[in-house]
PDB file of C-alpha atoms in Angstrom:
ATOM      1  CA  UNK A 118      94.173 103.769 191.907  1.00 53.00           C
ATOM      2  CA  UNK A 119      92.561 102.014 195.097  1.00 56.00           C
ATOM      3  CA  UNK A 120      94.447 101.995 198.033  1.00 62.00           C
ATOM      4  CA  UNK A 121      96.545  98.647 198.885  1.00 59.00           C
ATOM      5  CA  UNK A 122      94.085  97.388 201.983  1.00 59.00           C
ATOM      6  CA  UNK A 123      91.093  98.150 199.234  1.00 87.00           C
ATOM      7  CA  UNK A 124      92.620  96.108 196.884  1.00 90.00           C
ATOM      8  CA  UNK A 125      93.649  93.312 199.254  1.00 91.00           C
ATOM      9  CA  UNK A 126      90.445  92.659 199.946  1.00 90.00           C
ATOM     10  CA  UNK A 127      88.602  92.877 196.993  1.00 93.00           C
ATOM     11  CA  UNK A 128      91.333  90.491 195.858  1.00 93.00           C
ATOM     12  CA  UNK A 129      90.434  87.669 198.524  1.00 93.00           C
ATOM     13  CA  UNK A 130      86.720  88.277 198.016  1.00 92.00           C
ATOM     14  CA  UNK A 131      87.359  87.797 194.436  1.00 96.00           C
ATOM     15  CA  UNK A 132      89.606  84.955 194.685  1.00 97.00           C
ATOM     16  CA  UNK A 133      86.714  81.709 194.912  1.00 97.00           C
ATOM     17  CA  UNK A 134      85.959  83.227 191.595  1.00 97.00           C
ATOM     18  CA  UNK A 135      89.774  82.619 190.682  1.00 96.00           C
ATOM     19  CA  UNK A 136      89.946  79.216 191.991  1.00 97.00           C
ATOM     20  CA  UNK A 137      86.593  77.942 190.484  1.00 98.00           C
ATOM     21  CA  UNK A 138      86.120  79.725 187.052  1.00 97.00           C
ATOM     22  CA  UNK A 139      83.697  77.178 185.717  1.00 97.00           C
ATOM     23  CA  UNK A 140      81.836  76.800 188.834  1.00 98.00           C
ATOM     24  CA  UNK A 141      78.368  78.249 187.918  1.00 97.00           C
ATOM     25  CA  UNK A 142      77.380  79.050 192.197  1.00 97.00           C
ATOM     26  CA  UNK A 143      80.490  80.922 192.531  1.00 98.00           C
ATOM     27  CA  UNK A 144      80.918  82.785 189.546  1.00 97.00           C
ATOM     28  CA  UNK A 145      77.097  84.235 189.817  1.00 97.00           C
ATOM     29  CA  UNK A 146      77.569  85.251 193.137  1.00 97.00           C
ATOM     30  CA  UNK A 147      81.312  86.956 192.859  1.00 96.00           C
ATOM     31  CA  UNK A 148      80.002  88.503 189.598  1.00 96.00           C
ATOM     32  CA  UNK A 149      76.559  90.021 191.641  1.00 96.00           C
ATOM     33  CA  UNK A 150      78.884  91.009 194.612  1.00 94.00           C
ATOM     34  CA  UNK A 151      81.181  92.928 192.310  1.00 94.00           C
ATOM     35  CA  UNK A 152      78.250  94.531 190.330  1.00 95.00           C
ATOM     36  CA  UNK A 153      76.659  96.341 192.986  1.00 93.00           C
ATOM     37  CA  UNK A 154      79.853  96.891 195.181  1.00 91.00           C
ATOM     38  CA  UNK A 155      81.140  98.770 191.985  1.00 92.00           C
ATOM     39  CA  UNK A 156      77.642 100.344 191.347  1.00 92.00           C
ATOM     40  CA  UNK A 157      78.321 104.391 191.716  1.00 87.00           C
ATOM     41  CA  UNK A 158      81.091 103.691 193.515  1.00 86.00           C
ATOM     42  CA  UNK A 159      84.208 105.613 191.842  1.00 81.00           C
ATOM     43  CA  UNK A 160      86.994 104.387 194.550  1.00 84.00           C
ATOM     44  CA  UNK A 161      85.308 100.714 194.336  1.00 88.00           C
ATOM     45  CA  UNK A 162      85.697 100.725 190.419  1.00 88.00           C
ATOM     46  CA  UNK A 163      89.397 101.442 190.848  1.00 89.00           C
ATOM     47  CA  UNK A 164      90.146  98.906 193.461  1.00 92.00           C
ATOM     48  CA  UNK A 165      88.183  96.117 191.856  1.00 94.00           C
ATOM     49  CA  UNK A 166      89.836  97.013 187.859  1.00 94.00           C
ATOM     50  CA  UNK A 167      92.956  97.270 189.949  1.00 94.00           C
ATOM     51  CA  UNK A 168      92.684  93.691 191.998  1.00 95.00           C
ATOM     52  CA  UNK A 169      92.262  91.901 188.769  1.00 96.00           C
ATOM     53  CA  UNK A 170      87.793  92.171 187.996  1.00 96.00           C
ATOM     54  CA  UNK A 171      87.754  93.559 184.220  1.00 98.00           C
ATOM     55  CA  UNK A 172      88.958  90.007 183.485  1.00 97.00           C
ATOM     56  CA  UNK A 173      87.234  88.426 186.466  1.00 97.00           C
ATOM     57  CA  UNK A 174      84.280  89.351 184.602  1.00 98.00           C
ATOM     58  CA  UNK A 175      85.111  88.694 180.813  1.00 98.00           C
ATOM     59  CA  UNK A 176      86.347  85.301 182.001  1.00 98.00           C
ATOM     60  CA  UNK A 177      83.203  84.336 183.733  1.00 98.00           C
ATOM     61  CA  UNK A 178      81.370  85.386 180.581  1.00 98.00           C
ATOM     62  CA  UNK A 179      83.653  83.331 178.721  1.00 98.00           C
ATOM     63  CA  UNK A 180      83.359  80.292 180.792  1.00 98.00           C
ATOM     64  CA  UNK A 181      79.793  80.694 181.007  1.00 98.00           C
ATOM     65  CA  UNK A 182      78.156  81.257 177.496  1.00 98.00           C
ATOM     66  CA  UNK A 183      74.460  79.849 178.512  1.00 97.00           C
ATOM     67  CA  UNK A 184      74.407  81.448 181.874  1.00 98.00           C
ATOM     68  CA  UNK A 185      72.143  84.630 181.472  1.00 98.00           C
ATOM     69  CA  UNK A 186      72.423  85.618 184.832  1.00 97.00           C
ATOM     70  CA  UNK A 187      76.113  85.993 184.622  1.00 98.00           C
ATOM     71  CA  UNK A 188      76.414  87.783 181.798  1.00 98.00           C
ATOM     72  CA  UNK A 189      73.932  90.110 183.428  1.00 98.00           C
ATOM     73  CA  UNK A 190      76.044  91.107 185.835  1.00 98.00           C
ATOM     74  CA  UNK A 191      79.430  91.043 184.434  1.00 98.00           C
ATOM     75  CA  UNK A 192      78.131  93.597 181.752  1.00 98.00           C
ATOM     76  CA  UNK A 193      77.167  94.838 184.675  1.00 98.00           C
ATOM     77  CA  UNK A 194      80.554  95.638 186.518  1.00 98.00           C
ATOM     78  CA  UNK A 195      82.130  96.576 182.954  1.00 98.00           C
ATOM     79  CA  UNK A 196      79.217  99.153 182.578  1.00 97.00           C
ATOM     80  CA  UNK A 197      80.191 100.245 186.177  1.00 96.00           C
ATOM     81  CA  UNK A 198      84.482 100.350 185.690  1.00 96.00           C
ATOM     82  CA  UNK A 199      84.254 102.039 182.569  1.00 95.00           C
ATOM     83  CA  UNK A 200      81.938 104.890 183.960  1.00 93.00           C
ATOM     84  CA  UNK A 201      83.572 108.079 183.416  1.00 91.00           C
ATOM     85  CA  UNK A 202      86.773 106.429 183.755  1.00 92.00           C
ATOM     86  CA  UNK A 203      89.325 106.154 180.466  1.00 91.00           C
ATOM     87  CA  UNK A 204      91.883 103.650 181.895  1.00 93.00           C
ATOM     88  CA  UNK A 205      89.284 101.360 182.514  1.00 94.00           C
ATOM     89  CA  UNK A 206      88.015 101.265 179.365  1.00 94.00           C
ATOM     90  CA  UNK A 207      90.834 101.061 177.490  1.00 93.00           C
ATOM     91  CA  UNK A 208      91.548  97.840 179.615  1.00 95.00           C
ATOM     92  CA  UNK A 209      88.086  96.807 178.856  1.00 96.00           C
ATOM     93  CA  UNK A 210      88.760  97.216 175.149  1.00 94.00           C
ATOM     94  CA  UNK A 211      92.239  95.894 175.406  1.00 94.00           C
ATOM     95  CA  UNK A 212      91.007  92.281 177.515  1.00 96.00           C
ATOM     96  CA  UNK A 213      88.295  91.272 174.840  1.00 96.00           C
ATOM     97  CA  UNK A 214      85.642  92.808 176.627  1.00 96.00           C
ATOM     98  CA  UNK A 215      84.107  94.474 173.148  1.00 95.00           C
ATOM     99  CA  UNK A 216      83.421  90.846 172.078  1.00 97.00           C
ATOM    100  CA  UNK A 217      82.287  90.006 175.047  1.00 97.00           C
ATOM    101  CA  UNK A 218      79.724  92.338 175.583  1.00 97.00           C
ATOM    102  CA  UNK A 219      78.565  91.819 172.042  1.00 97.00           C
ATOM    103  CA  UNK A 220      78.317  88.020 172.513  1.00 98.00           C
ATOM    104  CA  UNK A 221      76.482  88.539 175.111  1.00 98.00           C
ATOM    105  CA  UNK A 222      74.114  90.969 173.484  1.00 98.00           C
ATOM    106  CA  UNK A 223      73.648  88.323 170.330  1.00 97.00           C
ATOM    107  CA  UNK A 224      73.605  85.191 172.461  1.00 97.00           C
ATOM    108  CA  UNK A 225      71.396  87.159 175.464  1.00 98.00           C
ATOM    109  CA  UNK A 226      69.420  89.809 173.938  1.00 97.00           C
ATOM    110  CA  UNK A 227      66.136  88.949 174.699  1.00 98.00           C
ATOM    111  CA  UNK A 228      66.506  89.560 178.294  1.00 98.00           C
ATOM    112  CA  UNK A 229      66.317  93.170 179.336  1.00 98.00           C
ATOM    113  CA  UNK A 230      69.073  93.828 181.688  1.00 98.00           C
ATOM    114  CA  UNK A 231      71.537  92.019 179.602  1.00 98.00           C
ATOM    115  CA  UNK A 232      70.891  94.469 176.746  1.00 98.00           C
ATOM    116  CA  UNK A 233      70.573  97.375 178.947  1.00 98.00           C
ATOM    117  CA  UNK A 234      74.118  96.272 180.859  1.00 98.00           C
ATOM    118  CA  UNK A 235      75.753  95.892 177.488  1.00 98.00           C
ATOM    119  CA  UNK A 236      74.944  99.068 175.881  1.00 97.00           C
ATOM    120  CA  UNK A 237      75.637 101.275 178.890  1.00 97.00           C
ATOM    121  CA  UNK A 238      79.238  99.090 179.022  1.00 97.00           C
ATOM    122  CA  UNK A 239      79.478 100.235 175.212  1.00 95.00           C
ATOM    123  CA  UNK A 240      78.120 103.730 175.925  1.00 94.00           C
ATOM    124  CA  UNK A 241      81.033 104.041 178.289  1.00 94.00           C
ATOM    125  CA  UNK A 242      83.683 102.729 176.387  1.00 93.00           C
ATOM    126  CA  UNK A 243      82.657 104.752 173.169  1.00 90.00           C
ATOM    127  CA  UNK A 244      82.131 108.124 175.116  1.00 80.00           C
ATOM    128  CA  UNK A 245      85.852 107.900 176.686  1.00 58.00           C
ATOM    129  CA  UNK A 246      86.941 107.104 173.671  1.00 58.00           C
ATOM    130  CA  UNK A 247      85.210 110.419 172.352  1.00 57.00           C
ATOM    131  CA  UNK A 248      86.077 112.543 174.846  1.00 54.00           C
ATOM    132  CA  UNK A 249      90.307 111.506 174.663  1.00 50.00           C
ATOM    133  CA  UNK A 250      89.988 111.926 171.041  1.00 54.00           C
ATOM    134  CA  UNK A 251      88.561 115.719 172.214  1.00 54.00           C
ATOM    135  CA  UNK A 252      91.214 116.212 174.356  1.00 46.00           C
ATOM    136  CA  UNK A 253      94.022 115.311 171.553  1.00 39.00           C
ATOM    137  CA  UNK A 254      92.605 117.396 169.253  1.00 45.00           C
TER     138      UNK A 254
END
C-alpha cells in the first residue's frame, strides 16, 4: 500500500484525466506521466493502483480505441502495476484489463511498443497467476 500523502497526490495529478476522459491531450499525457512514474518503481505502482490508475488506464483505452499512443502507454502502466505484484494483477484481471490489452494488441499490433507493452502486461498477469497457484499447491 502507498502511503496517504503518495496517494493524495498521485490522485490530483491523475484527476484532469478523471474530469476529461475523452479528451485525447489529457489522457496521452496523464497516461505517459503515469507510465514512466510507475516504471521500476515498486512504491509508485502501489500508490498509483491504490489512487484509482488500473482503471485510469483501461478507461482511457476504452475511450480511446484509435489512439495508438495511448494504448501504448496504458499497456504500459498495467505492464508496470502488475510487475511482481499479485494484487495488482488480480485487479487488472478483475477491471477488464485482459480485454483490454488484447484489443489493443488486435486493433494496435503493428506498432512495436504496443505489442511489446501488452505482452509484458500479460507476462505479468500470467506469471502471478503461476506463482499463487505454486504457493497453493
Amino acid at each position: 500500500m502507498g502511503n496517504a500523502t503518495s496517494v493524495e497526490r498521485i490522485k490530483k495529478m491523475m484527476e484532469p484525466m478523471v474530469k476529461k476522459p475523452r479528451s485525447r491531450a489529457v489522457q496521452k499525457e496523464g497516461c505517459e506521466k503515469l507510465m514512466f512514474f510507475t516504471h521500476n518503481n515498486p512504491n509508485a505502482s502501489d500508490a498509483v493502483a491504490e489512487a484509482g490508475g488500473i482503471d485510469i488506464a483501461i478507461s482511457a483505452c476504452i475511450n480511446h480505441p484509435n489512439e495508438v499512443d495511448i494504448h501504448r502507454n496504458c499497456l504500459g502502466i498495467l505492464m508496470n502495476l502488475s510487475h511482481d505484484n499479485p494484487p495488482n494483477a488480480e485487479t487488472i484481471v478483475e477491471g477488464g484489463g485482459l480485454k483490454t490489452i488484447m484489443d489493443s494488441l488486435t486493433n494496435h499490433g503493428d506498432d512495436v511498443a504496443v505489442v511489446g507493452n501488452g505482452c509484458g502486461a500479460l507476462w505479468n498477469i500470467s506469471f502471478d497467476d503461476l506463482s499463487r497457484k505454486k504457493q497453493m499447491a
